Each structure stands twice: as C-alpha cells, then as structure tokens.
Short mmCIF file of C-alpha atoms in Angstrom, two decimals:
data_model
loop_
_atom_site.label_atom_id
_atom_site.label_comp_id
_atom_site.label_asym_id
_atom_site.label_seq_id
_atom_site.Cartn_x
_atom_site.Cartn_y
_atom_site.Cartn_z
CA MET A 1299 6.29 -22.56 1.85
CA LEU A 1300 4.97 -20.58 -1.13
CA ARG A 1301 7.22 -20.80 -4.08
CA PHE A 1302 7.21 -17.99 -6.63
CA MET A 1303 8.80 -18.37 -10.04
CA PRO A 1304 9.55 -15.17 -11.99
CA VAL A 1305 9.46 -16.00 -15.75
CA GLY A 1306 10.48 -13.51 -18.40
CA ASP A 1307 12.68 -12.04 -20.95
CA SER A 1308 15.50 -9.48 -20.72
CA MET A 1309 13.32 -7.21 -18.51
CA THR A 1310 13.21 -10.08 -15.96
CA ILE A 1311 16.62 -11.66 -16.02
CA GLY A 1312 18.27 -8.16 -15.91
CA SER A 1313 21.83 -7.40 -16.69
CA ALA A 1314 25.04 -7.17 -14.65
CA GLY A 1315 24.95 -4.31 -12.06
CA GLU A 1316 21.12 -4.24 -11.82
CA HIS A 1317 18.82 -5.13 -8.86
CA THR A 1318 15.99 -6.49 -11.20
CA TRP A 1319 12.35 -6.29 -10.37
CA ARG A 1320 12.72 -9.79 -8.98
CA TYR A 1321 14.69 -8.27 -6.15
CA ARG A 1322 12.01 -5.52 -5.61
CA MET A 1323 9.30 -8.19 -5.50
CA TRP A 1324 11.34 -10.36 -2.89
CA GLN A 1325 11.67 -7.27 -0.76
CA HIS A 1326 7.99 -6.61 -0.83
CA LEU A 1327 7.01 -10.17 -0.10
CA ARG A 1328 9.66 -10.26 2.69
CA ASP A 1329 8.09 -7.27 4.25
CA THR A 1330 4.31 -7.98 3.66
CA TYR A 1331 3.48 -11.74 3.03
CA GLY A 1332 3.77 -12.88 6.54
CA GLY A 1333 4.61 -16.40 5.82
CA PRO A 1334 7.55 -18.53 4.49
CA PHE A 1335 8.17 -18.18 0.81
CA ALA A 1336 10.93 -18.43 -1.83
CA LEU A 1337 11.69 -17.34 -5.28
CA VAL A 1338 12.54 -20.52 -7.24
CA GLY A 1339 13.64 -21.42 -10.74
CA PRO A 1340 16.40 -23.17 -12.62
CA ARG A 1341 18.47 -20.21 -13.46
CA GLU A 1342 20.32 -17.68 -11.24
CA THR A 1343 22.52 -15.39 -13.43
CA LEU A 1344 22.12 -12.01 -14.96
CA TYR A 1345 22.85 -11.08 -18.62
CA ASP A 1346 26.41 -9.99 -19.22
CA LYS A 1347 26.37 -7.59 -22.02
CA ALA A 1348 30.07 -7.66 -22.61
CA ALA A 1349 30.13 -11.42 -22.84
CA ASP A 1350 26.73 -11.63 -24.68
CA ALA A 1351 25.66 -14.44 -22.46
CA PRO A 1352 23.75 -14.93 -19.23
CA THR A 1353 26.88 -15.47 -17.09
CA SER A 1354 26.98 -12.75 -14.53
CA TYR A 1355 26.35 -12.95 -10.73
CA GLU A 1356 27.08 -9.16 -10.29
CA TYR A 1357 23.73 -8.09 -8.98
CA ALA A 1358 23.60 -4.54 -7.46
CA ASP A 1359 24.02 -4.24 -3.69
CA CYS A 1360 21.25 -6.76 -2.92
CA ASP A 1361 20.63 -8.40 0.33
CA PRO A 1362 22.72 -11.51 0.50
CA ALA A 1363 19.52 -13.37 1.52
CA PHE A 1364 17.98 -12.63 -1.82
CA PRO A 1365 17.21 -15.92 -3.71
CA ARG A 1366 18.41 -15.22 -7.22
CA ALA A 1367 16.42 -18.08 -8.80
CA HIS A 1368 14.31 -17.57 -11.90
CA LEU A 1369 13.41 -18.76 -15.40
CA ALA A 1370 14.29 -15.76 -17.53
CA GLY A 1371 16.41 -15.10 -20.59
CA TRP A 1372 17.73 -12.31 -22.62
CA GLY A 1373 15.90 -12.59 -26.00
CA GLU A 1374 13.60 -15.31 -24.89
CA GLY A 1375 9.72 -15.23 -25.16
CA TRP A 1376 6.61 -17.39 -24.81
CA LEU A 1377 7.99 -19.38 -27.71
CA HIS A 1378 11.10 -20.22 -25.80
CA MET A 1379 9.64 -20.72 -22.36
CA GLY A 1380 6.75 -22.87 -23.25
CA PRO A 1381 8.80 -25.93 -23.79
CA LEU A 1382 10.68 -25.30 -20.56
CA ILE A 1383 8.05 -24.40 -18.07
CA GLY A 1384 6.60 -27.90 -17.38
CA GLU A 1385 10.06 -29.21 -16.14
CA ALA A 1386 10.87 -26.00 -14.27
CA VAL A 1387 7.50 -26.12 -12.40
CA ARG A 1388 8.08 -29.78 -11.52
CA SER A 1389 11.65 -29.61 -10.58
CA CYS A 1390 11.31 -26.30 -8.60
CA ARG A 1391 7.92 -27.12 -7.14
CA ALA A 1392 6.64 -23.72 -8.24
CA ASP A 1393 3.23 -22.66 -6.67
CA VAL A 1394 2.96 -19.14 -8.34
CA LEU A 1395 4.38 -18.08 -11.72
CA LEU A 1396 5.00 -14.31 -12.20
CA VAL A 1397 5.23 -14.04 -16.13
CA SER A 1398 6.36 -11.22 -18.17
CA LEU A 1399 6.81 -12.17 -21.80
CA GLY A 1400 5.75 -11.18 -25.39
CA LEU A 1401 7.87 -8.27 -26.53
CA ILE A 1402 10.57 -10.54 -27.94
CA ASP A 1403 8.00 -12.77 -29.56
CA LEU A 1404 6.27 -9.91 -31.42
CA GLY A 1405 9.55 -8.35 -32.18
CA PHE A 1406 11.17 -11.18 -33.91
CA TYR A 1407 9.32 -14.55 -33.95
CA THR A 1408 5.55 -14.52 -33.98
CA ASN A 1409 2.47 -12.30 -34.66
CA ALA A 1410 -0.12 -11.45 -32.08
CA GLU A 1411 -2.29 -14.55 -32.75
CA GLN A 1412 0.66 -16.94 -32.78
CA THR A 1413 2.05 -15.46 -29.61
CA ALA A 1414 -1.26 -15.75 -27.85
CA ASP A 1415 -1.49 -19.37 -28.90
CA ASN A 1416 1.97 -19.96 -27.37
CA ALA A 1417 0.83 -18.29 -24.17
CA ARG A 1418 -2.08 -20.72 -24.00
CA ASP A 1419 0.31 -23.71 -24.53
CA PHE A 1420 2.45 -22.34 -21.84
CA VAL A 1421 -0.38 -22.34 -19.34
CA ALA A 1422 -1.38 -25.81 -20.20
CA ALA A 1423 2.27 -27.14 -19.80
CA ALA A 1424 2.47 -25.41 -16.41
CA ARG A 1425 -0.87 -27.02 -15.23
CA ALA A 1426 0.37 -30.37 -16.52
CA ALA A 1427 3.21 -30.11 -14.19
CA ASN A 1428 1.10 -28.69 -11.15
CA ALA A 1429 -2.75 -28.71 -11.52
CA ARG A 1430 -2.97 -26.07 -8.82
CA VAL A 1431 -0.29 -23.65 -10.13
CA ARG A 1432 -1.33 -19.95 -9.91
CA ILE A 1433 -0.13 -17.66 -12.70
CA VAL A 1434 0.02 -13.90 -12.83
CA VAL A 1435 0.69 -12.56 -16.31
CA MET A 1436 1.90 -9.09 -17.26
CA PRO A 1437 0.91 -7.71 -20.62
CA VAL A 1438 3.52 -6.30 -22.93
CA ILE A 1439 4.37 -2.99 -21.26
CA PRO A 1440 5.21 0.30 -22.92
CA ASN A 1441 8.48 0.21 -25.00
CA VAL A 1442 10.46 2.48 -27.31
CA ARG A 1443 9.75 0.44 -30.52
CA ALA A 1444 6.05 0.77 -29.99
CA GLU A 1445 6.43 4.48 -29.71
CA SER A 1446 7.95 4.76 -33.08
CA ASP A 1447 6.68 1.76 -35.07
CA ALA A 1448 2.96 1.98 -35.77
CA PRO A 1449 2.59 -1.55 -37.10
CA PHE A 1450 4.57 -3.00 -34.23
CA ALA A 1451 2.37 -0.94 -31.74
CA ALA A 1452 -0.73 -2.47 -33.34
CA GLU A 1453 0.56 -5.99 -32.89
CA VAL A 1454 1.34 -5.27 -29.20
CA ALA A 1455 -2.12 -3.91 -28.67
CA ARG A 1456 -3.72 -6.84 -30.42
CA PHE A 1457 -1.68 -9.31 -28.48
CA ASN A 1458 -2.57 -7.57 -25.20
CA GLU A 1459 -6.24 -7.99 -26.11
CA LEU A 1460 -5.76 -11.70 -26.89
CA LEU A 1461 -3.74 -12.28 -23.75
CA ALA A 1462 -6.59 -10.75 -21.65
CA LYS A 1463 -9.10 -13.07 -23.53
CA ALA A 1464 -6.83 -16.09 -22.87
CA VAL A 1465 -6.61 -15.20 -19.16
CA ALA A 1466 -10.36 -14.98 -18.99
CA ASP A 1467 -10.99 -18.14 -20.91
CA LEU A 1468 -8.39 -20.16 -19.00
CA ASP A 1469 -8.99 -18.97 -15.42
CA GLU A 1470 -10.29 -21.62 -13.13
CA PRO A 1471 -10.63 -21.83 -9.28
CA ARG A 1472 -8.23 -24.68 -8.90
CA SER A 1473 -5.50 -22.91 -11.01
CA PRO A 1474 -6.29 -19.18 -11.15
CA LEU A 1475 -4.97 -16.82 -13.75
CA LEU A 1476 -4.53 -13.07 -13.24
CA LEU A 1477 -3.78 -10.37 -15.60
CA ALA A 1478 -1.54 -7.79 -14.04
CA SER A 1479 -0.95 -4.24 -15.29
CA PRO A 1480 1.89 -1.85 -14.68
CA PRO A 1481 0.93 1.22 -12.85
CA PRO A 1482 -0.46 3.94 -15.10
CA SER A 1483 2.55 6.17 -14.33
CA TYR A 1484 4.98 3.84 -16.13
CA ASP A 1485 6.83 6.03 -18.51
CA ILE A 1486 9.58 4.68 -20.80
CA HIS A 1487 11.38 8.01 -20.72
CA LEU A 1488 11.58 7.94 -16.90
CA ASP A 1489 11.29 4.24 -15.81
CA THR A 1490 13.80 2.70 -18.40
CA TYR A 1491 17.44 3.34 -19.22
CA ASP A 1492 16.97 2.63 -22.97
CA GLY A 1493 13.18 2.90 -23.73
CA THR A 1494 12.73 -0.86 -22.96
CA HIS A 1495 14.68 -2.21 -19.93
CA PRO A 1496 13.59 -0.88 -16.53
CA ASN A 1497 15.73 1.46 -14.38
CA ALA A 1498 15.35 1.39 -10.61
CA SER A 1499 11.93 3.06 -10.70
CA GLY A 1500 10.76 0.80 -13.54
CA GLU A 1501 11.80 -2.24 -11.47
CA HIS A 1502 9.64 -1.07 -8.75
CA LYS A 1503 6.71 -0.43 -10.94
CA ILE A 1504 6.81 -3.85 -12.56
CA ALA A 1505 7.04 -5.53 -9.18
CA GLN A 1506 4.15 -3.26 -8.01
CA GLY A 1507 2.02 -4.40 -11.08
CA PHE A 1508 2.39 -8.10 -9.80
CA ALA A 1509 2.01 -7.30 -6.27
CA GLU A 1510 -1.04 -5.32 -6.65
CA ALA A 1511 -2.73 -7.96 -8.78
CA MET A 1512 -1.96 -10.62 -6.04
CA TYR A 1513 -3.11 -8.42 -3.31
CA GLN A 1514 -6.41 -7.43 -4.92
CA ALA A 1515 -7.33 -10.83 -6.23
CA TRP A 1516 -5.94 -13.15 -3.56
CA ASP A 1517 -5.29 -10.86 -0.46
CA LEU A 1518 -1.69 -11.95 -0.64
CA GLY A 1519 0.63 -9.52 0.93
CA GLU A 1520 -0.10 -5.79 1.14
CA PRO A 1521 -0.32 -2.81 -1.26
CA TYR A 1522 3.05 -2.03 -2.77
CA GLU A 1523 5.04 0.67 -1.23
CA ALA A 1524 8.25 2.11 -2.66
CA ASP A 1525 9.68 5.68 -2.74
CA SER A 1526 10.26 5.27 -6.45
CA VAL A 1527 6.66 4.50 -7.41
#
C-alpha cells in the first residue's frame, strides 16, 4: 500500500462544491498506478467560505470511494505546515508527500529566503518521521497578484529559484525529492475562477504536474490524460 499525502494551502484544500486537484490525482492513480494506494492525512474537509472555516464535506459529485484525507489549509503555508508535518507523516504512515505551498507565505508572512528556509525545515521534519519518505514539490504557480504586483512577482520568482536549489541540495536516494511543474499551458484566466484558485481545468493541470513528475522520475503510473488538459 503506497500512501500519498497531499499537503497545501487553499488551492489544495479547495472550497465547498469543488472536486479539488486531490480528486483528479486520485482518479489518475486509480486508473494508472496498478497497485494498492491511498490518500492519507489528518484532515478531510473543504473550506466553507460562508462559515470562514474548514468545515465543509460538500465535495462536488466525487466517486464515493474517494479518500478525502489531506493536510491542507486555507491560508496556511510552509510556515504553518512545517510544525505539523512530522506528526502527520508518523500518524498517517505517509510514503509520498505531494506538496503545493508558498503563495500564502510570500503574500503575508515571509520573504523568499525565509520561505525557502521553512521549506528545508519541512523536509527535515518529514524525514525525521520517515527516513524514506518521498516528496514532490510544486513551485508557486501563476497567480493574479504576481501579474499585477511586480515586487511580489519578483519574490515569487526568487523563491522558486531557491526552492529548486533546495530540492537539488536535499535530494538523496533514500528519500528522493522532485520538483514538479504545472503544464506550460496553465493560464490564470482560463484555469482559475478568481486568478488564483483552480477551476476544473486548473485542478487537472495541477494534478498533471505532480503525476508527470512521478512518472518521469520514478516510472510511477502513466502519463496524465484528461480532456481538460
């Protein structure tokens, strides 16, 4: 049983009425992995915008077999997940972490260098809990603020460079690190509903970024196929 844990911010937890990229990834693995697997994590809910809290179970018309488990939070970043990841990996026995973080950190809490340091701390904590954990990291993907705020865009670009360096520095055979990338066609005007949060096509493209990284590096699954990509 290979246990995948999605880790992320609002783009990963999703909000009431959405499928989430987690569901798209589960569908892909179900159809292509060829072995037993699960999505794991200490949380299950979506974010409820009306309640301003992560209390919703109103996923879109997902397959009832979809395991909703994750470690994601609206407004949470590397800063917040670092102290949580060790216990989450231990308690959920996670084998593979699918991590999409950074936008919240850069937007509200830390600069590029501080955020990269927190990412390194996250990796160390995950490995302390499971020395053989595999981690796939998504850089900060295109978003509306970076399109209109030049200093913020520069911080995003700097962080993504530092993240790539951290992945290269920290990668090791026993606990491999991969840097995923969203497909080149990702377009905030077509693949999000507000310039940041993915719509259906954006969900597929984020899932595709993770899936392609694992297929190319580890021969895990098959190339991602979706009508929306």
